Short mmCIF file of C-alpha atoms and ligand atoms in Angstrom, two decimals:
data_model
loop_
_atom_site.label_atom_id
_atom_site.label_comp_id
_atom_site.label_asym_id
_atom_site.label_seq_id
_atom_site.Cartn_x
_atom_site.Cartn_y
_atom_site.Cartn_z
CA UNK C 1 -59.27 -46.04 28.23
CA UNK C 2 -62.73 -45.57 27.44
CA UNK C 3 -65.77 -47.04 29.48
CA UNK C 4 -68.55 -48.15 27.75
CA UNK C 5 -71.88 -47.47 29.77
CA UNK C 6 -75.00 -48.77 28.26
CA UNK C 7 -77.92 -47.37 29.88
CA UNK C 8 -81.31 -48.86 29.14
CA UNK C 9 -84.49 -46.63 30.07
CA UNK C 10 -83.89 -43.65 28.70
CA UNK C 11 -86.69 -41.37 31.03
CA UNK C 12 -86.38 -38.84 32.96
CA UNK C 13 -83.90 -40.99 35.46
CA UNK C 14 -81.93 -42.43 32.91
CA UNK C 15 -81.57 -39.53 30.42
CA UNK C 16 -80.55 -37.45 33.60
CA UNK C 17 -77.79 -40.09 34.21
CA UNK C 18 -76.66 -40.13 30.83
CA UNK C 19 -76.35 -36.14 30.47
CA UNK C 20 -74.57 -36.49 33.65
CA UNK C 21 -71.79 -39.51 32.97
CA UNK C 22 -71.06 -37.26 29.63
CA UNK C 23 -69.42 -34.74 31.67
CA UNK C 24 -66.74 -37.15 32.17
CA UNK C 25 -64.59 -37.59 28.84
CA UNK C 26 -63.68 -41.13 29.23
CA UNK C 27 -66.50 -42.37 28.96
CA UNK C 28 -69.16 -43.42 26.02
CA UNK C 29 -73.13 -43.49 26.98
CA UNK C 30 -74.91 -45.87 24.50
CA UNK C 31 -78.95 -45.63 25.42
CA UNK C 32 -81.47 -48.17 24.88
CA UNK C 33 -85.11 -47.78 25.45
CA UNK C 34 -88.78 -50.12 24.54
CA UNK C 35 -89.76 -47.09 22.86
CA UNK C 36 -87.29 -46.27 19.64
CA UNK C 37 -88.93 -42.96 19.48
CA UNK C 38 -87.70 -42.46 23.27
CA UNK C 39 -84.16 -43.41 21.86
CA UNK C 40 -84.07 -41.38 18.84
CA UNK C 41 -85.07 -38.13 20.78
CA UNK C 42 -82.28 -39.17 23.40
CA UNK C 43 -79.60 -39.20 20.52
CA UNK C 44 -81.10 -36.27 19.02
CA UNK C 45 -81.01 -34.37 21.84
CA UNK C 46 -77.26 -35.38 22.34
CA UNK C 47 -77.82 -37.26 26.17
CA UNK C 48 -76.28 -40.32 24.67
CA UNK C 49 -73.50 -40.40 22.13
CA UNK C 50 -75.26 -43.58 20.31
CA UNK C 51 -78.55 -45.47 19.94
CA UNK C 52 -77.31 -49.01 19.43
CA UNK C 53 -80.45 -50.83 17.23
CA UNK C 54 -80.22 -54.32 19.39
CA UNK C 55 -80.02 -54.37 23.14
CA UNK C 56 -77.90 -57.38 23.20
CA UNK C 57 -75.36 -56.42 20.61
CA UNK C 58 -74.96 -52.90 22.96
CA UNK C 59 -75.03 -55.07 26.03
CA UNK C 60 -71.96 -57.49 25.22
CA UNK C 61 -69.72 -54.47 24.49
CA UNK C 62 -70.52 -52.70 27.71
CA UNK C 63 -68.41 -52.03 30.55
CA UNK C 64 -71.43 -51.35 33.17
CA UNK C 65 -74.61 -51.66 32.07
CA UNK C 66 -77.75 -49.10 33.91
CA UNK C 67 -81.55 -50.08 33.69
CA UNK C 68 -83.12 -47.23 34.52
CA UNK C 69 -86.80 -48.84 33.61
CA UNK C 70 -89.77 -49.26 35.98
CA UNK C 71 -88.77 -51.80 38.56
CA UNK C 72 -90.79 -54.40 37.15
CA UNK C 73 -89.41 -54.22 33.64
CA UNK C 74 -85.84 -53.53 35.70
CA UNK C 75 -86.65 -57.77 37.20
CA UNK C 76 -87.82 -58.61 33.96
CA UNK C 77 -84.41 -57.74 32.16
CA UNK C 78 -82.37 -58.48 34.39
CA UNK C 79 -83.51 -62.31 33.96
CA UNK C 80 -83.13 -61.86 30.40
CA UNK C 81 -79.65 -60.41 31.03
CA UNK C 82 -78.74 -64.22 31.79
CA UNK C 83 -78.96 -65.22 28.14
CA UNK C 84 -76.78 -62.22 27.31
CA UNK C 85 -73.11 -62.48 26.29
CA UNK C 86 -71.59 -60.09 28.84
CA UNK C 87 -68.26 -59.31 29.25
CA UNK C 88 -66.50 -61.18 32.56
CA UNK C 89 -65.99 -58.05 34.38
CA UNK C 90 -69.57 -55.70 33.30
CA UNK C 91 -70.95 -54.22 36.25
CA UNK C 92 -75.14 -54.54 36.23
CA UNK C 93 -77.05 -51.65 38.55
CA UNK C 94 -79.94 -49.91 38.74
CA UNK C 95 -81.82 -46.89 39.41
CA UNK C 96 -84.51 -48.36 41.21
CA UNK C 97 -86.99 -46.81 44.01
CA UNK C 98 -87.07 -50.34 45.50
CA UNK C 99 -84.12 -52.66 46.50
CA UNK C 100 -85.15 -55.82 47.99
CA UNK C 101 -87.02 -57.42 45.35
CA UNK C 102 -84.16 -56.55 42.71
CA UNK C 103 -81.04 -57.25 45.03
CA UNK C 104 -83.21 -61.10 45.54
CA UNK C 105 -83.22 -61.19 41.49
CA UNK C 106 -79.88 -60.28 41.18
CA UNK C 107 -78.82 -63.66 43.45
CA UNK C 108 -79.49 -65.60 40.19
CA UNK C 109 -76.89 -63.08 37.62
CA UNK C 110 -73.80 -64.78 36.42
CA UNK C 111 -72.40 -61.29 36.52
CA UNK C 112 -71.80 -58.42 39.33
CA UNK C 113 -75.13 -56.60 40.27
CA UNK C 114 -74.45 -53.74 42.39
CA UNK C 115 -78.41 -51.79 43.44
CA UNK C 116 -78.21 -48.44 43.11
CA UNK C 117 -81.02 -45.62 43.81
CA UNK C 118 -80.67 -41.85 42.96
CA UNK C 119 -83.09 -40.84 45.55
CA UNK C 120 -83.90 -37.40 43.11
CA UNK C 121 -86.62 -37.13 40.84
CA UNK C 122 -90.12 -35.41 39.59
CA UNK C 123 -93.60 -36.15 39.06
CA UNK C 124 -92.75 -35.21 35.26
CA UNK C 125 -91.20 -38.11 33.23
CA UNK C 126 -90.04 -39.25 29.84
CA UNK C 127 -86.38 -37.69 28.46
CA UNK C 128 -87.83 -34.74 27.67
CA UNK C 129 -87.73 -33.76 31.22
CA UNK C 130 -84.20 -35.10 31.75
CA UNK C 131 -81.73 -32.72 33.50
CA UNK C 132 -78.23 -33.24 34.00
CA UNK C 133 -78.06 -31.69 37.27
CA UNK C 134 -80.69 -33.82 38.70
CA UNK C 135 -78.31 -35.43 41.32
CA UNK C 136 -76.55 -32.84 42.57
CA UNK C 137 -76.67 -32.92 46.47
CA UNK C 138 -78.79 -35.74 46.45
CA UNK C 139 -78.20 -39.03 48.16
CA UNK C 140 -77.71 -41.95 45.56
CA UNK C 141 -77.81 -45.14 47.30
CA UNK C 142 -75.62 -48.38 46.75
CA UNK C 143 -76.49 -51.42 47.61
CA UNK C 144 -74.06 -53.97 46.82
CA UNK C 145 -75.88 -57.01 48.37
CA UNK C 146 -73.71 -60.21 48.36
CA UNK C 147 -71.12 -58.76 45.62
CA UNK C 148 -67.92 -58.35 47.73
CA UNK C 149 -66.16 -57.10 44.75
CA UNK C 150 -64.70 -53.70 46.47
CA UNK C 151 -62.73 -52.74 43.37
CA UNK C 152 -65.58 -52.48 40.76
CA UNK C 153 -67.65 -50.98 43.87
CA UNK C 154 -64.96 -48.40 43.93
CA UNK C 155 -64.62 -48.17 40.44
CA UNK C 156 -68.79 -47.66 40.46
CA UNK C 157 -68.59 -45.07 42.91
CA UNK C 158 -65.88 -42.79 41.05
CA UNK C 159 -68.09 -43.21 37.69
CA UNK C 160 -71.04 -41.43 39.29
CA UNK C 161 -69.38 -39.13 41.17
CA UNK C 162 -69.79 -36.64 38.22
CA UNK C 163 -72.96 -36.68 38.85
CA UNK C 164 -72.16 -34.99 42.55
CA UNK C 165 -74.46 -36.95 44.50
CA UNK C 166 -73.69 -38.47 47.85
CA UNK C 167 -73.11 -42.18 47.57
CA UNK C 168 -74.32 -43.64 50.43
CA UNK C 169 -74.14 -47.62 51.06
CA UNK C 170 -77.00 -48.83 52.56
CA UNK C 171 -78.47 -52.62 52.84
CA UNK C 172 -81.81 -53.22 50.69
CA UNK C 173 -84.03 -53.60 53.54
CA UNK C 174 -82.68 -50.52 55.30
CA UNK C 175 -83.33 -48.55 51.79
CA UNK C 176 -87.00 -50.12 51.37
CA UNK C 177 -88.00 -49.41 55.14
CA UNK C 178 -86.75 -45.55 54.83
CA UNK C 179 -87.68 -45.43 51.14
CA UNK C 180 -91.71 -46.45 52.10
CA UNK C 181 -91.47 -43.63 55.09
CA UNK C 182 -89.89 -40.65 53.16
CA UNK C 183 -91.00 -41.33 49.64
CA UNK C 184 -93.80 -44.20 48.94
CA UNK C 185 -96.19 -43.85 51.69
CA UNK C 186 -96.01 -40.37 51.05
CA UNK C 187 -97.29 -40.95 47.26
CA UNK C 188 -100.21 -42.63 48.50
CA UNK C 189 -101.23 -40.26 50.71
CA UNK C 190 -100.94 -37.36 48.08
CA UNK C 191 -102.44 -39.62 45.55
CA UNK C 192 -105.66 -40.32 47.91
CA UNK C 193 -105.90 -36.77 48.92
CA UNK C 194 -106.66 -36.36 45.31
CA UNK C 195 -109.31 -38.93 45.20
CA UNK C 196 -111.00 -36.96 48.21
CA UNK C 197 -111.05 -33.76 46.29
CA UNK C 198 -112.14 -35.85 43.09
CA UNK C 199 -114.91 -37.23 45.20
CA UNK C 200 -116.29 -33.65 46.67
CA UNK C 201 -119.47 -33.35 44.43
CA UNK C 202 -121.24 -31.25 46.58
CA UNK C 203 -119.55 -28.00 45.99
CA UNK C 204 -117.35 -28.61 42.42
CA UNK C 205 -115.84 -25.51 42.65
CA UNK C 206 -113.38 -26.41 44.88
CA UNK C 207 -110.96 -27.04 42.49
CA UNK C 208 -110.56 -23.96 41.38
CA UNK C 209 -110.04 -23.25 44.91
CA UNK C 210 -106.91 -25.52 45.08
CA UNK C 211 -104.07 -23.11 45.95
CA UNK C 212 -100.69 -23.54 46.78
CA UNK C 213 -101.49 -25.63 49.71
CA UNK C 214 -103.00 -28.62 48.32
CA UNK C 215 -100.55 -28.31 45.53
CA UNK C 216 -97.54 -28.56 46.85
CA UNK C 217 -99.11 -31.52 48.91
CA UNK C 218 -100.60 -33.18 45.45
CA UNK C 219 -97.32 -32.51 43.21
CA UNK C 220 -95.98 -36.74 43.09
CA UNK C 221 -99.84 -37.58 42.50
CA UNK C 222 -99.57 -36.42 38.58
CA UNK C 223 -96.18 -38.73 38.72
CA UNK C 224 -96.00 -41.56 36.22
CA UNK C 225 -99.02 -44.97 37.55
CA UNK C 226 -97.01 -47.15 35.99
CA UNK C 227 -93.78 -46.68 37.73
CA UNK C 228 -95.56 -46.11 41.17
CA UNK C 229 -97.80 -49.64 40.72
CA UNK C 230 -94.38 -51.41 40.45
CA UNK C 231 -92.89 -49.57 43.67
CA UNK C 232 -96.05 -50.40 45.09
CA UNK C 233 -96.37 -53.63 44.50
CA UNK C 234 -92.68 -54.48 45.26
CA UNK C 235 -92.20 -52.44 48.65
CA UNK C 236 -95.97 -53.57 49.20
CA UNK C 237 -94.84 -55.11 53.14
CA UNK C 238 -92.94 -51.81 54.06
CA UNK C 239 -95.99 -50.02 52.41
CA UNK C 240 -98.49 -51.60 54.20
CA UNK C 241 -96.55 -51.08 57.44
CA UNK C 242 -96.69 -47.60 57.15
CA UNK C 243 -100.27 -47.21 56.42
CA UNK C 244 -101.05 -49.41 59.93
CA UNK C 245 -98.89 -46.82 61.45
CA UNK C 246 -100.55 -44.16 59.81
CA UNK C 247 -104.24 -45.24 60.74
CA UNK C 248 -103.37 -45.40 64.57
CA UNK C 249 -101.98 -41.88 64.31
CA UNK C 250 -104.85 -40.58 62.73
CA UNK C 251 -107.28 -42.51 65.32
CA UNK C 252 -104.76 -40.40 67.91
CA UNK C 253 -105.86 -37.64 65.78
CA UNK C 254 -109.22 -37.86 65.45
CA UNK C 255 -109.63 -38.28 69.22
CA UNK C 256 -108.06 -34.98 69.61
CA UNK C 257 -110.40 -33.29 67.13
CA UNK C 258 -113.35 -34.90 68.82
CA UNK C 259 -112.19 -32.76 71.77
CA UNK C 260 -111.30 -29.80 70.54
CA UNK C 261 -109.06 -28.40 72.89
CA UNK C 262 -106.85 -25.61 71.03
CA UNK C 263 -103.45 -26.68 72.89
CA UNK C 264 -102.56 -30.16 72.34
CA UNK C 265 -103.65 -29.22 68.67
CA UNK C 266 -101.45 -26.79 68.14
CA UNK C 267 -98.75 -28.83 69.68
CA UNK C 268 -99.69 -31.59 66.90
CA UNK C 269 -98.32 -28.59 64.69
CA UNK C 270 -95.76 -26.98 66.21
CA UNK C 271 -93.92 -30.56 66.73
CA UNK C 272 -94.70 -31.00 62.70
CA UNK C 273 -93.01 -27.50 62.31
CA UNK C 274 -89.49 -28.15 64.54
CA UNK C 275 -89.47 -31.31 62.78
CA UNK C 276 -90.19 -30.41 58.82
CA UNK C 277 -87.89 -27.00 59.24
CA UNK C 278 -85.20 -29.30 60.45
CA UNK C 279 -85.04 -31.54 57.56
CA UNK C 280 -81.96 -30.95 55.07
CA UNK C 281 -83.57 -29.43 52.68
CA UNK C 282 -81.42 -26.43 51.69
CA UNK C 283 -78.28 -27.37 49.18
CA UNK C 284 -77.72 -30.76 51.30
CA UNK C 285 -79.91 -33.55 51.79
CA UNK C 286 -82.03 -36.38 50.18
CA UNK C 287 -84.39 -33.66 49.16
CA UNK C 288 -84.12 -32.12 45.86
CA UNK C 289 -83.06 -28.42 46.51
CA UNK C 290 -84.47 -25.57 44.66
CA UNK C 291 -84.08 -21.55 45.50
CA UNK C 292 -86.51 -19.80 44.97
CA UNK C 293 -87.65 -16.09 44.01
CA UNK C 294 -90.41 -13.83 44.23
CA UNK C 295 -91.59 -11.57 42.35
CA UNK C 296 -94.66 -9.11 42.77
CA UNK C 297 -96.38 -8.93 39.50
CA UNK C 298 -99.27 -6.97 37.76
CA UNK C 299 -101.58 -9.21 35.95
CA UNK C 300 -101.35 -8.52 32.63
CA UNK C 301 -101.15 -10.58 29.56
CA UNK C 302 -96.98 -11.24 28.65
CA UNK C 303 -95.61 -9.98 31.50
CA UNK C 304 -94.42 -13.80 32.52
CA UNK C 305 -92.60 -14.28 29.13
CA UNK C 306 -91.03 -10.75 29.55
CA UNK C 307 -89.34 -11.58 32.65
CA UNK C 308 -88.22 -15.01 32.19
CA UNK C 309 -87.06 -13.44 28.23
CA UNK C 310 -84.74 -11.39 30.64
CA UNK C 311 -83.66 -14.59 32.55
CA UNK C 312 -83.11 -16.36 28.65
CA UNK C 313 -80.69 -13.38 27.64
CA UNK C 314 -78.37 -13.62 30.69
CA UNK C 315 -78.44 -17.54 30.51
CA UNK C 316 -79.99 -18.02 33.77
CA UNK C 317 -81.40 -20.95 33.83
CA UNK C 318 -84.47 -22.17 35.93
CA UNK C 319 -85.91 -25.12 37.29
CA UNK C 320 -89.95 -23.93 37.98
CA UNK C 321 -91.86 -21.53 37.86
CA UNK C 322 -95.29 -20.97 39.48
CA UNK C 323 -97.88 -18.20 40.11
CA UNK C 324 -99.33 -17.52 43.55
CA UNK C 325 -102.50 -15.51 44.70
CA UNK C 326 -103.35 -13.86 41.42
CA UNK C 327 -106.69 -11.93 41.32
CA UNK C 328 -108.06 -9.37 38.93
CA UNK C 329 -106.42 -5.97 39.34
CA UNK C 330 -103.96 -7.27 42.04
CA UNK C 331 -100.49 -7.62 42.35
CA UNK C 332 -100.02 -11.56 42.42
CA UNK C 333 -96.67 -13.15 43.29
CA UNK C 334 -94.12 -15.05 40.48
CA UNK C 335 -92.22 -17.60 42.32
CA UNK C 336 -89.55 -18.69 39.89
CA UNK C 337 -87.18 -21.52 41.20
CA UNK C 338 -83.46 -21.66 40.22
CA UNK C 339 -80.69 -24.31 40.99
CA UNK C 340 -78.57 -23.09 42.59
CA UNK C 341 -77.69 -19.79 45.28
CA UNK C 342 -76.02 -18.26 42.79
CA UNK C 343 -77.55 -18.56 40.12
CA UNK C 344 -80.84 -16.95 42.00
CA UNK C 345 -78.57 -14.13 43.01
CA UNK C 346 -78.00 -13.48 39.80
CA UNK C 347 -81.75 -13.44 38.80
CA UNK C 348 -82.75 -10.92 41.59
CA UNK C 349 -80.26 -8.56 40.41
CA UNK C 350 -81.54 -9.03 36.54
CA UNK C 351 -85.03 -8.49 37.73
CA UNK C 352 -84.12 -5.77 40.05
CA UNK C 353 -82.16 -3.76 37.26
CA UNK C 354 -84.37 -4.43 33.97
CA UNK C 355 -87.86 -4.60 35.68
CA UNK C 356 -89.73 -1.96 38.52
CA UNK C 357 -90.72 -5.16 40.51
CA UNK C 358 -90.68 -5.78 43.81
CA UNK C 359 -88.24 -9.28 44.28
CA UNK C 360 -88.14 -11.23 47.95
CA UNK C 361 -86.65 -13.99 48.66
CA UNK C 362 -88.51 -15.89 51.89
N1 NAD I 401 -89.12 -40.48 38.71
C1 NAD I 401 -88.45 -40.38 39.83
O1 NAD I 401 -88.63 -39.43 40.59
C2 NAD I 401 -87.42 -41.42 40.18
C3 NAD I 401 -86.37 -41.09 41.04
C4 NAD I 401 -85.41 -42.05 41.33
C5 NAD I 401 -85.49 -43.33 40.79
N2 NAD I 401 -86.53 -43.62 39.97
C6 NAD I 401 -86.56 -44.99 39.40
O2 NAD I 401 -85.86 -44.94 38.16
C7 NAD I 401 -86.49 -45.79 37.19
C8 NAD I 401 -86.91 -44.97 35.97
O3 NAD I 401 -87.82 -43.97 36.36
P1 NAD I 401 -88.13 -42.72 35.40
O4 NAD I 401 -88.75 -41.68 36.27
O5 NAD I 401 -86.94 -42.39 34.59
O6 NAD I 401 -89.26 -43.34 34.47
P2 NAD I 401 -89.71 -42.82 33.03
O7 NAD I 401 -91.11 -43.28 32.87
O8 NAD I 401 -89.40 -41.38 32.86
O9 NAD I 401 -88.75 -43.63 32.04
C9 NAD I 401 -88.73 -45.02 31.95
C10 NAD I 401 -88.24 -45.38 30.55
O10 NAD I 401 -88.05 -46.78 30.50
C11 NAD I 401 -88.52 -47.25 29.24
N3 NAD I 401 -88.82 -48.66 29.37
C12 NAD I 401 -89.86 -49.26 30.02
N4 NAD I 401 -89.77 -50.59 29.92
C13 NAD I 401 -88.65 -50.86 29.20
C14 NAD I 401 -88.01 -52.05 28.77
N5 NAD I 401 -88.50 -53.25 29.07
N6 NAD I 401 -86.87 -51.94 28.05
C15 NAD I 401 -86.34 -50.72 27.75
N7 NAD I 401 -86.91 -49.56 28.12
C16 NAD I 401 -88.05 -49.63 28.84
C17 NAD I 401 -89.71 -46.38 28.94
O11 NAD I 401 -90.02 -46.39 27.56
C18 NAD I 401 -89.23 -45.02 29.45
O12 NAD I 401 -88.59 -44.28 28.44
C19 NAD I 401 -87.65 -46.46 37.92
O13 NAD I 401 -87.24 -47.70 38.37
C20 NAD I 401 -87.94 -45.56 39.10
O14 NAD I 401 -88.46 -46.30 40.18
C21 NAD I 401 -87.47 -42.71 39.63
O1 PRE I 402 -90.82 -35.83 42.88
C1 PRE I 402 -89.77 -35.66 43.48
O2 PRE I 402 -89.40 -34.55 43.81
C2 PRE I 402 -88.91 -36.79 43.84
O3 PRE I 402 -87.80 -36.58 44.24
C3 PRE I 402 -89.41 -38.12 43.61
C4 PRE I 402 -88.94 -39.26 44.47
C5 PRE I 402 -89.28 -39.02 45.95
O4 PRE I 402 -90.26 -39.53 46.43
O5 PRE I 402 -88.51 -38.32 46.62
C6 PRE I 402 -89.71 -40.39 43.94
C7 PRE I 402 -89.24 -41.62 43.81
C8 PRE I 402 -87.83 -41.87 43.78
O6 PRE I 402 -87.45 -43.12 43.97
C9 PRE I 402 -87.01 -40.80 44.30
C10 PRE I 402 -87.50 -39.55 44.39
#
């Protein structure tokens, strides 16, 4: 029998989902999004198999219905879902970064609400950047709440299984408290890092001088205001929490700097290096793996579109790709990220047979 999924938000986390929940034949994906323009390039691009014209028409034939919208819009709908002609036995989640606001909405449903959180993502969002293998290894949190329904639950679980996350059932305040430590405090901080650079007027040019470094430390800050105002705003306790935590660690810090003694300094790093190299980063973990390769490069004009051209023709496919340390007349490095092990493999030898380049992996 066929389930009917409606998924509403059709951005970079619900396009992902879509893709994903079409590997499973049973199944058929309607999408709904604000923008029709959003929806249109979502059935064009084939993520859902239809683009239902009015939400509530979609909504009373689905089966389990996703909102995949900014949290606040997620609250706003879901209040609206009350005037809705559901069926008896549709099961309501979510995809939200922030579960105890929406699990206390979801008290007021006439139907089964079930919070759910793929804790993947990007900065980048819209469909356009939607990727059905978004999930894969991730965690993607459940958080039934009161529902004590433990055969739609089940029933939940096995429909997003194609998407190979790990489901993981966690209470809302649990999720929020980690969520602000691993993932929202973090966007502030790489968010005001940026305002410090933005406020250097002194010497301008250091923005050219922004490497790899502050980079890789800035990446969420280009991620989409809207969606992190409403995280914001809704996790603003846990938030808050962390950034009084935060400014009596940096006091601790700046006390040390005052003196100036090398050791306990390079403690403050070492314990940040044991700590960061032990996270589960690599294939398992909340973190969103990618493998990646270098290559040494000559600077000269094409030679990116060659190589990844080689990458097109054996259907590699890749997930970044990013240039590091490239000066005039010097070798500068290609890091190209792939999926998966194998697929990187595969890459290396490509480059290694069709190009004279030197390829590492680190
Ligand atoms: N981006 C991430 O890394 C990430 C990861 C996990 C979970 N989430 C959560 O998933 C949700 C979606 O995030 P995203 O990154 O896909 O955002 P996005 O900006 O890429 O997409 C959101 C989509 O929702 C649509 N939308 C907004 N209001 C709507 C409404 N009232 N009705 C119908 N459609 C509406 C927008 O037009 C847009 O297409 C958010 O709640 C976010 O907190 C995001
Ligand atoms: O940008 C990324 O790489 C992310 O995975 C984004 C990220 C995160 O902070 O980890 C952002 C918000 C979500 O709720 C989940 C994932």
């Amino acid at each position: 029998m066929t389930t009917h999924i409606l998924i509403i938000g059709l951005g970079l986390i619900g396009g992902s989902l879509a893709k994903a929940l079409q590997r499973n034949q049973d199944v058929h994906v309607a999408g709904y999004d604000a923008d029709p323009l959003t929806a249109r390039k979502a059935f064009k691009m084939g993520i859902i198999h239809s683009s239902p014209p009015s939400l509530e028409q979609a909504a009373s034939e689905a089966d389990v219905i996703v909102f995949a919208t900014p949290v606040g819009a997620t609250i706003k709908l879901m209040e609206q879902s009350k005037y809705w002609q559901l069926k008896d036995d549709v099961i309501l989640t979510d995809t939200g970064s922030t579960k105890i606001q929406i699990m206390e909405s979801s008290k007021s449903l006439n139907h089964l609400f079930i919070g759910g959180h793929p804790m993947a993502g990007s900065h980048k969002s819209g469909v356009e950047a939607a990727k059905e293998v978004l999930f894969e290894n991730a965690y993607y949190i459940l958080t039934p709440g009161n529902a004590t329904d433990d055969e739609r639950l089940q029933f939940l679980k096995e429909l997003l299984s194609v998407t190979k996350a790990k489901i993981k059932i966690l209470p809302a305040e649990e999720h929020d408290h980690m969520t602000a430590i691993v993932s929202h405090f973090p966007h502030l901080i790489a968010a005001s890092l940026v305002h410090q650079l933005d406020q250097e007027d002194k010497f301008p040019f250091a923005r050219q001088l922004a490497a790899g470094g502050f980079r890789d430390t800035t990446r969420i800050a280009s991620a989409n205001p809207e969606m992190w105002r409403d995280i914001t705003t809704q996790n603003n306790t846990m938030i808050v929490q962390q950034l009084d935590n935060w400014m009596e660690q940096m006091e601790q810090l700046k006390q040390m700097l005052k003196k100036n003694d090398p050791e306990p300094i390079q403690q403050f790093f070492s314990h940040a290096k044991t700590v960061r190299d032990e996270l589960p980063i690599s294939g398992h973990g909340a973190m969103f793996s990618v493998f990646d390769l270098y290559i040494d490069v000559p600077d000269i004009p094409g030679i990116i579109s060659e190589l990844t051209g080689y990458l097109a023709e054996e259907e590699i496919s890749i997930v970044n790709l990013r240039i590091l340390e490239t000066r005039e007349d010097v070798f500068g490095i290609l890091v190209i990220s792939f999926q998966t092990t194998e697929d990187r493999a595969r890459a290396q030898k490509c480059m290694m047979t069709r190009t004279v380049y030197d390829t590492y992996i680190s």
